[in-house]
Amino acid sequence: MTAQVSTIADTRSESSPRSAPRVLLYAVLILFAIYYLLPLFIMVVNSVKPLSEIQGGNMLSLPAQWTLEPWQKAWNEAQIGVQATGLQPYFLNSILMVVPAVAISTILGALNGYVLTKYRFPGHKIVFGLMLFACFIPFQIVLIPTARILGTLGIAGTIYGLILVHVVYGLGFTTLYFRNYYEAFPTELVRAAQVDGASFFKIFYRILLPSSGPIIVVTVIWQFTNVWNDFLFGASFSGPNAMPITVALNNLVNSSTGVKEYNVHFAGALLAALPTLIVYIVAGRFFVRGLMSGAVKG
Amino acid sequence: MSVAAITSHTTSTEPPRTRRGFEDWLPRLVLAPSFAALLVFVYGFILFTIYLSTTSSTLLPVFDFIGFGAYSRLFAIPNWTVALKNLAIFGSLYIILCSVMGLFLAILIDQKIRAEGLLRPIFLYPMALSFIVTGTAWKWFLDPGIGLEQTMHALGWTSFTFNWIKDSQMAIYTIVIAAVWQSSGFIMAMFLAGLRGIDSEIMKAAQIDGASTVQTYRRIVIPQLRPAFLSAFVVLAHLAIKSFDLIIAMTNGGPGRATEMPSTFMYSYTFTRNQMNIGAASAVIMLMMISSIIVPYLYTELRGEKK
């Protein structure tokens, strides 16, 4: 009892003496860190091993013989569907899909957020509510009509189709982010500029945009991660030529006939993970902010 | 503050009426394309899918009306019953385990530890990865032929067996393991934000009154985390209903159809089994499940904002 009281006192003060509970605390935290890192460790170690070493057992051991061949195979030799192209073309597809989808949905989200907070009109709350609900629908409910409309527009099975879909279904979140951010932006500044005769776009460009840096980063990272990692839309609408990397990876891992090249699968998985992982390492703070405001505020 | 007051003020001075009028409409014009897109692509498509579930569509949409028979047929399909049962198992374990682990980790991290800046990102990075990527890692790690079981054998524990992923009774639990691993760090971050919002004076006061650590947390801290619990529940429940990628990557619904979930059921009935009306009906059920969680939550959040 007394020991427990003293631990609280310790933890709430700056200095932390080496008491037994504190050692235990760190031990538990380190165990959890190992647990979270384990799958990443497995992927990395086994992507630089010859296949025979994996088949021989012990996925946790370091390679006896290091090799980059699985990476090279995953990148430009592995059989994806009927073609032995590796993941390279699909990686490119994902980039061609992500860049415009993120840019367009972010710009639209910023403008929507600006209108919804600074030019309130009757029913603005309903409009926002409808946009918000759209963030949470299970996409299965729109899959069939979307496939149809992409066909009607003549962009079924193309990257353009995927860009359109990701822009439309990303709008709810991008609007939410900018709307919550601009809500706190002083409306008086906008009104003052209006009195001075500044136009709608000039106010946006000169007054709101310069202070929107953080929320732009949050939104871009959120959209980038979501669009890059998407599988459902990619699997439903991409066709053989526009496949994003997630779909190609799944084909590589799950439909490979003959010998299962686990090391190539792991290398491929890491290739697909690399862009979002790098973004997370560089700007994880903003990613977490996006996650939190997506969850906590509606 | 009000738009009307400002515009009437400016119109009385210089700018020509026509331009002013256009400027008044411009904000709504800017919002219109996004709003129209959402009305069509979200709400129009929802209605269209509901309509499809009442038609006789199979491979292609057929525009007739045969009533709600697709729903009674849906609930008579054994695979759908399996999917609902799996969702119940997966959903409840996923929500409970993520909340417990998330809360536990958040409390540990909140003890003014060193290296918080190192540990927190480690607990959270799985959220940045695609489920197809992590599903691949878990699939092979849990595979008895090469993964954990083999590793244990290689380390000398030859009687060790772990073949859940190949066992139709147990496979759904392997999905739980991977999903909890992926999301628990995120829930930790939510609880940590909640903990950081609690006034530390109250905790100090409790300690001065002789409350133990456990008592302080149980009686004072955890009850104050109710909003965080609610958010965590809503987020996890809706993720559980939507989860699709992870199942495809790890088991593809197998062995047999043992890890079928509503999301994978909808996909296979619509796109590979060509029973579009059944697929549409299952999507409508999914939407109803999510709405019953999200709508009350959004409603209270939006209403609370007004004050």
Coordinates of C-alpha atoms in Angstrom, one line a residue:
Chain A
M1 CA 0.0 0.0 0.0
T2 CA 2.6 2.5 1.0
A3 CA 4.9 1.4 -1.8
Q4 CA 2.1 2.0 -4.3
V5 CA 1.5 5.5 -3.0
S6 CA 5.1 6.3 -3.3
T7 CA 5.2 5.1 -6.9
I8 CA 2.5 7.6 -7.8
A9 CA 4.5 10.4 -6.0
D10 CA 7.5 9.3 -8.0
T11 CA 5.9 9.2 -11.3
R12 CA 4.3 12.6 -10.9
S13 CA 7.6 14.2 -9.9
E14 CA 10.5 14.9 -12.3
S15 CA 13.1 12.5 -10.9
S16 CA 12.4 8.8 -11.1
P17 CA 14.4 6.7 -8.6
R18 CA 15.0 3.1 -9.6
S19 CA 12.2 1.5 -7.7
A20 CA 11.0 -2.1 -8.4
P21 CA 7.7 -1.1 -9.9
R22 CA 9.4 1.3 -12.3
V23 CA 11.7 -1.4 -13.6
L24 CA 8.6 -3.6 -14.1
L25 CA 6.9 -0.7 -15.9
Y26 CA 9.8 -0.4 -18.4
A27 CA 10.0 -4.2 -18.8
V28 CA 6.3 -4.3 -19.8
L29 CA 6.6 -1.4 -22.1
I30 CA 9.6 -3.0 -23.8
L31 CA 7.8 -6.3 -24.2
F32 CA 4.9 -4.5 -25.9
A33 CA 7.4 -2.6 -28.2
I34 CA 8.9 -6.0 -29.2
Y35 CA 5.4 -7.3 -29.9
Y36 CA 4.5 -4.4 -32.1
L37 CA 7.8 -4.6 -34.0
L38 CA 7.7 -8.3 -34.5
P39 CA 5.8 -8.5 -37.8
L40 CA 7.9 -5.8 -39.2
F41 CA 11.1 -7.6 -38.1
I42 CA 9.8 -10.8 -39.6
M43 CA 9.1 -9.1 -42.9
V44 CA 12.5 -7.4 -43.0
V45 CA 14.6 -10.4 -41.9
N46 CA 12.9 -12.9 -44.2
S47 CA 13.0 -10.6 -47.2
V48 CA 16.8 -10.8 -47.3
K49 CA 17.1 -14.6 -46.8
P50 CA 17.3 -17.3 -49.5
L51 CA 14.0 -19.3 -49.7
S52 CA 15.7 -22.5 -48.5
E53 CA 16.4 -20.8 -45.1
I54 CA 12.7 -20.0 -44.6
Q55 CA 11.6 -23.4 -45.6
G56 CA 14.2 -24.9 -43.2
G57 CA 12.3 -23.2 -40.3
N58 CA 13.0 -20.4 -37.8
M59 CA 11.5 -17.2 -39.2
L60 CA 13.0 -15.3 -36.3
S61 CA 16.6 -15.9 -37.0
L62 CA 18.8 -13.5 -39.0
P63 CA 19.8 -14.7 -42.4
A64 CA 22.8 -17.0 -42.6
Q65 CA 23.4 -15.8 -46.1
W66 CA 22.2 -12.3 -46.9
T67 CA 20.7 -11.6 -50.3
L68 CA 18.8 -8.8 -52.0
E69 CA 17.5 -11.1 -54.7
P70 CA 14.0 -11.4 -53.2
W71 CA 13.7 -7.6 -53.4
Q72 CA 14.8 -7.5 -57.0
K73 CA 12.5 -10.4 -57.9
A74 CA 9.5 -8.7 -56.2
W75 CA 10.3 -5.5 -58.0
N76 CA 10.6 -6.6 -61.6
E77 CA 10.4 -10.4 -62.0
A78 CA 7.6 -11.9 -59.9
Q79 CA 4.5 -13.3 -61.5
I80 CA 1.5 -11.0 -61.0
G81 CA -1.6 -12.5 -62.6
V82 CA -0.5 -13.7 -66.0
Q83 CA 2.5 -11.4 -66.4
A84 CA 5.9 -11.7 -64.9
T85 CA 6.5 -8.0 -64.4
G86 CA 7.0 -7.8 -60.7
L87 CA 5.4 -5.1 -58.6
Q88 CA 7.1 -2.2 -60.4
P89 CA 4.3 -1.2 -62.9
Y90 CA 1.7 -1.4 -60.1
F91 CA 3.8 0.7 -57.8
L92 CA 3.8 3.3 -60.6
N93 CA 0.0 2.9 -60.9
S94 CA -0.4 3.7 -57.2
I95 CA 1.6 6.8 -57.6
L96 CA -0.3 8.0 -60.6
M97 CA -3.5 7.4 -58.7
V98 CA -2.5 8.8 -55.3
V99 CA -1.0 12.1 -56.4
P100 CA -4.0 13.6 -58.3
A101 CA -6.5 12.0 -55.9
V102 CA -4.8 13.6 -52.9
A103 CA -4.3 16.9 -54.5
I104 CA -7.9 17.3 -55.8
S105 CA -9.6 16.1 -52.7
T106 CA -7.4 18.3 -50.5
I107 CA -8.1 21.4 -52.5
L108 CA -11.8 20.8 -52.6
G109 CA -11.9 20.0 -48.9
A110 CA -10.1 23.3 -48.1
L111 CA -12.6 25.3 -50.2
N112 CA -15.6 23.4 -48.6
G113 CA -14.3 24.0 -45.1
Y114 CA -13.9 27.7 -46.0
V115 CA -17.4 28.0 -47.2
L116 CA -18.9 26.0 -44.4
T117 CA -17.4 28.1 -41.7
K118 CA -17.1 31.6 -43.1
Y119 CA -20.2 31.8 -45.4
R120 CA -22.8 30.2 -43.4
F121 CA -26.1 29.7 -45.3
P122 CA -29.3 28.2 -44.1
G123 CA -28.9 24.4 -43.9
H124 CA -25.1 24.5 -43.7
K125 CA -25.3 22.1 -40.8
I126 CA -27.3 19.6 -42.7
V127 CA -24.9 19.8 -45.6
F128 CA -22.0 19.1 -43.2
G129 CA -23.9 16.3 -41.5
L130 CA -24.5 14.6 -44.8
M131 CA -20.8 15.0 -45.7
L132 CA -19.7 13.6 -42.4
F133 CA -21.9 10.5 -42.6
A134 CA -20.4 9.8 -45.9
C135 CA -17.0 9.2 -44.2
F136 CA -18.4 6.2 -42.4
I137 CA -20.5 4.3 -44.8
P138 CA -19.4 0.8 -45.6
F139 CA -18.3 1.1 -49.2
Q140 CA -20.0 -2.1 -50.1
I141 CA -23.2 -0.1 -50.3
V142 CA -21.9 1.9 -53.3
L143 CA -19.9 -0.7 -55.0
I144 CA -22.4 -1.9 -57.6
P145 CA -23.7 1.6 -58.7
T146 CA -20.1 2.9 -58.8
A147 CA -19.0 0.1 -61.1
R148 CA -21.9 1.0 -63.4
I149 CA -21.3 4.7 -63.5
L150 CA -17.6 4.2 -64.2
G151 CA -18.6 2.0 -67.1
T152 CA -21.0 4.7 -68.3
L153 CA -18.3 7.3 -68.1
G154 CA -16.0 5.1 -70.0
I155 CA -13.4 5.0 -67.3
A156 CA -14.0 1.5 -65.9
G157 CA -10.8 -0.3 -65.2
T158 CA -8.6 2.8 -65.6
I159 CA -6.6 4.9 -63.2
Y160 CA -8.9 7.9 -63.9
G161 CA -11.8 5.9 -62.5
L162 CA -9.9 5.1 -59.3
I163 CA -8.9 8.8 -59.0
L164 CA -12.5 9.9 -59.3
V165 CA -13.7 7.3 -56.7
H166 CA -11.0 8.3 -54.2
V167 CA -11.7 12.0 -54.7
V168 CA -15.4 11.6 -54.1
Y169 CA -15.2 9.3 -51.2
G170 CA -12.4 11.2 -49.6
L171 CA -14.2 14.5 -49.7
G172 CA -16.1 13.9 -46.4
F173 CA -12.8 13.6 -44.5
T174 CA -11.0 16.4 -46.2
T175 CA -13.9 18.7 -45.6
L176 CA -14.2 17.7 -42.0
Y177 CA -10.5 18.5 -41.3
F178 CA -10.6 21.9 -42.9
R179 CA -14.0 22.8 -41.5
N180 CA -12.9 22.0 -37.9
Y181 CA -9.6 23.9 -38.5
Y182 CA -11.3 27.0 -40.0
E183 CA -13.9 27.0 -37.3
A184 CA -11.3 28.3 -35.0
F185 CA -10.0 30.9 -37.5
P186 CA -11.1 34.4 -36.6
T187 CA -14.1 35.3 -38.7
E188 CA -13.5 39.0 -38.1
L189 CA -10.4 38.9 -40.4
V190 CA -12.5 37.5 -43.2
R191 CA -15.2 40.1 -42.6
A192 CA -12.7 43.0 -42.5
A193 CA -11.2 41.8 -45.8
Q194 CA -14.7 41.7 -47.3
V195 CA -15.4 45.2 -46.3
D196 CA -12.2 46.2 -48.0
G197 CA -13.6 44.7 -51.1
A198 CA -11.4 41.5 -51.3
S199 CA -13.0 38.8 -53.4
F200 CA -14.0 35.3 -52.2
F201 CA -10.9 33.6 -53.7
K202 CA -8.5 36.4 -52.7
I203 CA -9.6 36.1 -49.1
F204 CA -9.1 32.3 -49.3
Y205 CA -5.7 32.7 -51.0
R206 CA -4.3 35.6 -49.0
I207 CA -5.8 35.2 -45.6
L208 CA -6.8 31.5 -44.8
L209 CA -4.3 29.6 -46.9
P210 CA -1.1 31.1 -45.4
S211 CA -2.1 29.9 -42.0
S212 CA -3.4 26.5 -43.1
G213 CA 0.0 24.7 -43.2
P214 CA -0.5 22.2 -40.4
I215 CA -4.0 21.2 -41.6
I216 CA -2.9 20.8 -45.2
V217 CA -0.1 18.4 -44.0
V218 CA -2.6 16.5 -41.8
T219 CA -5.1 16.1 -44.7
V220 CA -2.5 15.2 -47.3
I221 CA -1.0 12.6 -45.1
W222 CA -4.4 11.1 -44.2
Q223 CA -5.5 11.0 -47.8
F224 CA -2.2 9.7 -49.0
T225 CA -2.2 6.9 -46.5
N226 CA -5.8 6.0 -47.1
V227 CA -5.6 6.0 -50.9
W228 CA -2.3 4.2 -51.0
N229 CA -3.6 1.5 -48.7
D230 CA -7.0 1.1 -50.3
F231 CA -7.8 -2.4 -51.4
L232 CA -11.6 -2.6 -51.9
F233 CA -11.9 0.0 -54.6
G234 CA -8.7 -1.2 -56.3
A235 CA -9.9 -4.8 -56.4
S236 CA -13.4 -3.8 -57.6
F237 CA -12.6 -1.2 -60.3
S238 CA -9.1 -1.5 -61.5
G239 CA -9.0 -4.2 -64.1
P240 CA -5.7 -5.9 -65.0
N241 CA -3.8 -2.7 -66.2
A242 CA -4.7 -0.1 -63.5
M243 CA -4.2 -2.4 -60.5
P244 CA -2.8 -0.5 -57.5
I245 CA 0.0 -2.1 -55.6
T246 CA -2.1 -3.5 -52.8
V247 CA -4.1 -5.5 -55.3
A248 CA -1.0 -6.6 -57.1
L249 CA 0.6 -7.6 -53.8
N250 CA -2.4 -9.7 -52.8
N251 CA -2.3 -11.4 -56.2
L252 CA 1.4 -12.1 -55.7
V253 CA 0.9 -13.6 -52.3
N254 CA -2.4 -15.4 -52.7
S255 CA -2.5 -16.8 -56.2
S256 CA 1.0 -17.8 -56.8
T257 CA 1.1 -21.3 -58.2
G258 CA 4.0 -23.6 -57.8
V259 CA 6.6 -22.8 -55.2
K260 CA 5.6 -20.2 -52.7
E261 CA 8.4 -17.7 -52.6
Y262 CA 7.9 -16.4 -49.1
N263 CA 11.0 -14.2 -49.2
V264 CA 9.7 -12.5 -52.4
H265 CA 6.3 -12.0 -50.7
F266 CA 7.9 -10.3 -47.7
A267 CA 10.0 -8.1 -50.0
G268 CA 6.9 -7.2 -52.0
A269 CA 4.9 -6.4 -48.8
L270 CA 7.7 -4.1 -47.7
L271 CA 7.8 -2.4 -51.1
A272 CA 4.0 -1.7 -50.7
A273 CA 4.5 -0.5 -47.2
L274 CA 7.5 1.7 -47.8
P275 CA 5.8 5.0 -49.0
T276 CA 3.3 5.1 -46.1
L277 CA 6.0 4.0 -43.6
I278 CA 8.4 6.7 -44.7
V279 CA 5.7 9.3 -44.4
Y280 CA 4.9 8.0 -41.0
I281 CA 8.5 8.2 -39.9
V282 CA 9.0 11.7 -41.3
A283 CA 5.7 13.2 -40.2
G284 CA 4.0 10.7 -37.8
R285 CA 2.9 13.5 -35.5
F286 CA 0.6 14.8 -38.3
F287 CA -0.7 11.4 -39.1
V288 CA -1.7 10.8 -35.5
R289 CA -3.4 14.2 -35.4
G290 CA -5.4 13.2 -38.5
L291 CA -6.4 9.9 -36.9
M292 CA -7.5 11.6 -33.7
S293 CA -9.5 14.4 -35.2
G294 CA -11.1 11.9 -37.6
A295 CA -12.2 9.8 -34.6
V296 CA -12.7 12.2 -31.7
K297 CA -14.4 15.0 -33.5
G298 CA -17.1 13.1 -35.4
Chain B
M1 CA -21.1 38.7 -37.7
S2 CA -24.1 37.9 -39.8
V3 CA -23.6 37.7 -43.6
A4 CA -26.7 39.8 -44.3
A5 CA -25.4 42.8 -42.3
I6 CA -22.1 42.8 -44.1
T7 CA -23.4 42.5 -47.6
S8 CA -26.1 45.2 -47.1
H9 CA -23.3 47.4 -45.8
T10 CA -21.1 46.9 -48.8
T11 CA -23.8 47.1 -51.4
S12 CA -24.7 50.5 -50.1
T13 CA -21.2 51.7 -51.0
E14 CA -19.4 51.1 -54.3
P15 CA -19.4 47.7 -56.1
P16 CA -21.9 47.2 -58.9
R17 CA -25.0 45.1 -58.0
T18 CA -24.4 42.3 -60.5
R19 CA -20.9 41.6 -59.2
R20 CA -22.0 41.7 -55.6
G21 CA -24.8 39.3 -56.5
F22 CA -22.3 36.8 -58.0
E23 CA -20.0 37.2 -55.1
D24 CA -22.9 36.3 -52.8
W25 CA -23.6 33.1 -54.7
L26 CA -19.9 32.2 -55.2
P27 CA -19.5 30.4 -51.9
R28 CA -22.4 28.2 -52.6
L29 CA -21.3 27.6 -56.2
V30 CA -17.9 26.5 -54.9
L31 CA -19.5 24.0 -52.5
A32 CA -22.0 22.8 -55.0
P33 CA -19.9 20.3 -57.0
S34 CA -18.7 18.5 -53.9
F35 CA -22.1 18.4 -52.5
A36 CA -23.7 17.3 -55.7
A37 CA -21.1 14.5 -56.0
L38 CA -21.8 13.3 -52.5
L39 CA -25.5 13.4 -53.1
V40 CA -25.2 11.3 -56.2
F41 CA -22.3 9.0 -55.2
V42 CA -23.3 8.4 -51.6
Y43 CA -27.0 9.0 -51.1
G44 CA -28.1 8.3 -54.7
F45 CA -26.1 5.2 -54.8
I46 CA -27.4 4.0 -51.4
L47 CA -30.9 4.3 -52.7
F48 CA -29.9 2.6 -55.9
T49 CA -28.4 -0.4 -54.0
I50 CA -31.5 -0.6 -51.8
Y51 CA -33.6 -0.7 -55.0
L52 CA -31.3 -3.4 -56.5
S53 CA -32.0 -5.5 -53.5
T54 CA -35.6 -5.6 -54.4
T55 CA -35.0 -6.7 -58.0
S56 CA -34.3 -10.0 -59.6
S57 CA -30.7 -8.8 -60.7
T58 CA -28.1 -11.5 -60.9
L59 CA -25.1 -11.0 -63.2
L60 CA -26.3 -7.6 -64.4
P61 CA -28.8 -5.1 -62.9
V62 CA -32.4 -5.8 -63.9
F63 CA -34.9 -3.0 -63.3
D64 CA -38.0 -4.8 -62.0
F65 CA -39.5 -5.2 -58.6
I66 CA -39.9 -8.5 -56.9
G67 CA -40.3 -7.3 -53.3
F68 CA -38.1 -8.1 -50.3
G69 CA -37.6 -11.8 -51.0
A70 CA -33.8 -11.3 -51.4
Y71 CA -33.6 -10.5 -47.7
S72 CA -35.4 -13.7 -46.6
R73 CA -33.2 -15.7 -49.0
L74 CA -30.1 -13.9 -47.7
F75 CA -30.9 -15.0 -44.1
A76 CA -31.5 -18.5 -45.3
I77 CA -28.0 -18.8 -46.7
P78 CA -25.7 -20.7 -44.3
N79 CA -22.7 -18.6 -45.4
W80 CA -24.5 -15.4 -44.3
T81 CA -25.2 -16.9 -40.9
V82 CA -21.5 -17.8 -40.6
A83 CA -20.6 -14.3 -41.6
L84 CA -22.8 -12.8 -38.9
K85 CA -21.6 -15.2 -36.3
N86 CA -18.0 -14.4 -37.3
L87 CA -18.7 -10.7 -37.1
A88 CA -20.1 -11.1 -33.6
I89 CA -17.1 -13.1 -32.4
F90 CA -14.6 -10.9 -34.2
G91 CA -16.3 -7.6 -33.3
S92 CA -16.7 -8.2 -29.6
L93 CA -13.2 -9.6 -29.1
Y94 CA -11.7 -6.8 -31.3
I95 CA -13.5 -4.1 -29.4
I96 CA -12.8 -5.5 -25.9
L97 CA -9.1 -6.5 -26.5
C98 CA -8.2 -3.2 -28.3
S99 CA -9.9 -1.2 -25.5
V100 CA -8.2 -3.1 -22.7
M101 CA -4.8 -3.1 -24.3
G102 CA -5.2 0.5 -25.4
L103 CA -6.1 1.7 -21.9
F104 CA -3.4 -0.3 -20.3
L105 CA -0.7 1.0 -22.6
A106 CA -2.0 4.6 -22.2
I107 CA -1.8 4.3 -18.4
L108 CA 1.7 2.9 -18.6
I109 CA 2.8 5.6 -21.0
D110 CA 1.3 8.3 -18.8
Q111 CA 3.6 7.5 -15.9
K112 CA 6.0 10.2 -16.9
I113 CA 8.3 7.6 -18.5
R114 CA 11.5 8.3 -20.4
A115 CA 11.5 7.5 -24.1
E116 CA 7.8 8.2 -24.6
G117 CA 8.7 9.8 -27.9
L118 CA 10.2 6.5 -29.0
L119 CA 7.6 4.1 -27.7
R120 CA 4.5 5.9 -28.8
P121 CA 5.3 5.8 -32.5
I122 CA 6.3 2.1 -32.2
F123 CA 2.9 1.3 -30.8
L124 CA 1.1 3.3 -33.5
Y125 CA 3.0 2.5 -36.7
P126 CA 0.8 -0.4 -37.7
M127 CA -2.0 2.0 -38.4
A128 CA 0.0 3.5 -41.3
L129 CA 0.3 0.2 -43.0
S130 CA -2.0 -1.5 -45.5
F131 CA -3.9 -4.5 -44.1
I132 CA -2.7 -6.4 -47.2
V133 CA 0.9 -5.8 -46.1
T134 CA 0.3 -6.7 -42.4
G135 CA -2.0 -9.5 -43.4
T136 CA 0.8 -11.0 -45.5
A137 CA 3.2 -10.9 -42.5
W138 CA 0.7 -12.5 -40.2
K139 CA -0.5 -15.1 -42.7
W140 CA 3.0 -16.5 -43.1
F141 CA 4.0 -16.0 -39.5
L142 CA 1.0 -18.0 -38.3
D143 CA 1.3 -20.6 -41.0
P144 CA 2.2 -23.9 -39.3
G145 CA 4.4 -25.0 -42.2
I146 CA 7.0 -22.1 -42.0
G147 CA 6.0 -19.7 -39.2
L148 CA 5.7 -19.7 -35.5
E149 CA 5.2 -23.4 -35.1
Q150 CA 8.3 -24.2 -37.2
T151 CA 10.3 -21.6 -35.4
M152 CA 9.4 -23.2 -32.1
H153 CA 10.4 -26.6 -33.4
A154 CA 13.7 -25.2 -34.6
L155 CA 14.3 -23.7 -31.2
G156 CA 13.8 -27.1 -29.7
W157 CA 10.2 -27.0 -28.5
T158 CA 9.1 -29.9 -30.8
S159 CA 5.7 -30.5 -29.2
F160 CA 4.5 -26.9 -29.9
T161 CA 1.6 -26.7 -32.3
F162 CA -0.2 -23.6 -33.5
N163 CA -2.3 -24.2 -36.6
W164 CA -5.4 -22.0 -35.9
I165 CA -5.1 -20.4 -39.3
K166 CA -5.7 -23.8 -41.0
D167 CA -8.4 -24.8 -38.5
S168 CA -11.9 -23.8 -39.5
Q169 CA -13.0 -23.5 -35.9
M170 CA -10.1 -21.3 -34.8
A171 CA -9.2 -19.3 -38.0
I172 CA -11.4 -16.3 -37.1
Y173 CA -9.3 -15.8 -33.9
T174 CA -6.1 -15.4 -36.0
I175 CA -7.8 -12.5 -37.7
V176 CA -8.6 -11.1 -34.2
I177 CA -4.9 -11.4 -33.3
A178 CA -3.8 -9.5 -36.4
A179 CA -6.5 -6.8 -36.2
V180 CA -5.9 -6.1 -32.5
W181 CA -2.2 -5.8 -33.2
Q182 CA -2.9 -3.3 -35.9
S183 CA -5.5 -1.1 -34.1
S184 CA -4.6 -1.2 -30.4
G185 CA -2.0 1.5 -30.7
F186 CA -4.5 3.9 -32.1
I187 CA -6.9 3.2 -29.2
M188 CA -3.9 3.8 -26.9
A189 CA -3.4 7.3 -28.5
M190 CA -7.1 8.1 -27.9
F191 CA -7.0 7.1 -24.3
L192 CA -3.7 8.9 -23.8
A193 CA -5.3 12.1 -25.1
G194 CA -8.1 11.5 -22.6
L195 CA -5.7 11.0 -19.8
R196 CA -3.7 14.1 -20.6
G197 CA -6.9 16.1 -20.4
I198 CA -7.5 15.0 -16.8
D199 CA -6.6 17.6 -14.1
S200 CA -3.6 16.1 -12.3
E201 CA -4.5 18.1 -9.2
I202 CA -7.5 15.7 -8.6
M203 CA -5.1 12.8 -8.8
K204 CA -2.7 14.4 -6.3
A205 CA -5.6 15.1 -4.0
A206 CA -6.6 11.5 -4.1
Q207 CA -3.1 10.3 -3.3
I208 CA -2.8 12.7 -0.4
D209 CA -6.1 11.2 0.9
G210 CA -4.3 7.8 0.8
A211 CA -5.8 6.3 -2.3
S212 CA -3.6 3.6 -4.0
T213 CA -2.6 3.8 -7.6
V214 CA -5.1 1.2 -8.6
Q215 CA -7.8 3.0 -6.6
T216 CA -7.0 6.3 -8.1
Y217 CA -7.3 4.9 -11.6
R218 CA -10.4 2.8 -10.9
R219 CA -12.4 5.4 -9.0
I220 CA -11.2 8.7 -10.4
V221 CA -9.4 8.4 -13.7
I222 CA -11.2 5.8 -15.6
P223 CA -14.7 7.2 -14.9
Q224 CA -13.5 10.5 -16.4
L225 CA -12.5 8.7 -19.6
R226 CA -16.1 8.0 -20.6
P227 CA -16.0 10.1 -23.8
A228 CA -12.8 8.4 -24.9
F229 CA -14.4 5.0 -24.3
L230 CA -17.4 6.0 -26.4
S231 CA -15.2 7.3 -29.3
A232 CA -13.1 4.1 -29.1
F233 CA -16.2 2.0 -29.2
V234 CA -17.7 3.8 -32.2
V235 CA -14.4 3.7 -34.1
L236 CA -13.7 0.0 -33.4
A237 CA -17.3 -1.1 -34.1
H238 CA -17.4 0.5 -37.4
L239 CA -13.9 -0.7 -38.4
A240 CA -15.0 -4.2 -37.4
I241 CA -18.1 -4.1 -39.6
K242 CA -16.0 -2.8 -42.5
S243 CA -13.0 -5.0 -42.2
F244 CA -12.3 -6.7 -45.5
D245 CA -8.7 -6.4 -46.6
L246 CA -7.3 -8.2 -43.6
I247 CA -9.5 -11.3 -44.2
I248 CA -8.8 -11.4 -47.9
A249 CA -5.0 -11.2 -47.2
M250 CA -4.9 -13.7 -44.4
T251 CA -7.4 -16.4 -45.1
N252 CA -9.4 -15.2 -48.2
G253 CA -12.5 -16.2 -46.2
G254 CA -11.2 -19.8 -45.6
P255 CA -10.5 -22.5 -44.7
G256 CA -13.7 -23.3 -46.6
R257 CA -15.8 -20.3 -45.8
A258 CA -14.9 -20.4 -42.1
T259 CA -13.8 -16.8 -41.9
E260 CA -16.5 -15.3 -44.0
M261 CA -17.6 -11.8 -42.9
P262 CA -20.4 -9.6 -44.2
S263 CA -17.9 -7.6 -46.2
T264 CA -16.4 -10.6 -48.0
F265 CA -19.8 -12.2 -48.4
M266 CA -21.1 -9.1 -50.2
Y267 CA -18.1 -9.1 -52.4
S268 CA -18.2 -12.7 -53.5
Y269 CA -22.0 -12.8 -54.0
T270 CA -21.9 -9.7 -56.1
F271 CA -18.8 -10.1 -58.2
T272 CA -18.0 -13.8 -58.3
R273 CA -21.3 -15.7 -57.6
N274 CA -23.4 -13.3 -59.7
Q275 CA -26.2 -12.9 -57.3
M276 CA -26.4 -9.2 -57.3
N277 CA -29.7 -8.8 -55.5
I278 CA -28.4 -10.9 -52.6
G279 CA -25.1 -8.9 -52.6
A280 CA -27.1 -5.7 -52.5
A281 CA -29.3 -6.9 -49.7
S282 CA -26.2 -7.9 -47.6
A283 CA -24.7 -4.4 -48.3
V284 CA -27.9 -2.8 -47.0
I285 CA -27.7 -4.9 -43.8
M286 CA -24.1 -3.7 -43.4
L287 CA -25.2 -0.1 -43.8
M288 CA -27.9 -0.5 -41.3
M289 CA -25.5 -2.0 -38.7
I290 CA -23.0 0.9 -39.2
S291 CA -25.8 3.5 -39.2
S292 CA -27.2 2.3 -35.9
I293 CA -23.8 3.1 -34.3
I294 CA -22.7 6.2 -36.3
V295 CA -25.9 8.2 -36.6
P296 CA -26.6 8.6 -32.8
Y297 CA -22.9 9.4 -32.3
L298 CA -22.7 12.0 -35.0
Y299 CA -26.1 13.5 -34.0
T300 CA -24.9 14.1 -30.4
E301 CA -21.5 15.4 -31.6
L302 CA -23.0 17.9 -34.0
R303 CA -25.7 19.0 -31.5
G304 CA -23.1 19.4 -28.8
E305 CA -21.1 21.7 -31.1
K306 CA -23.9 24.3 -31.1
K307 CA -23.3 25.3 -27.5

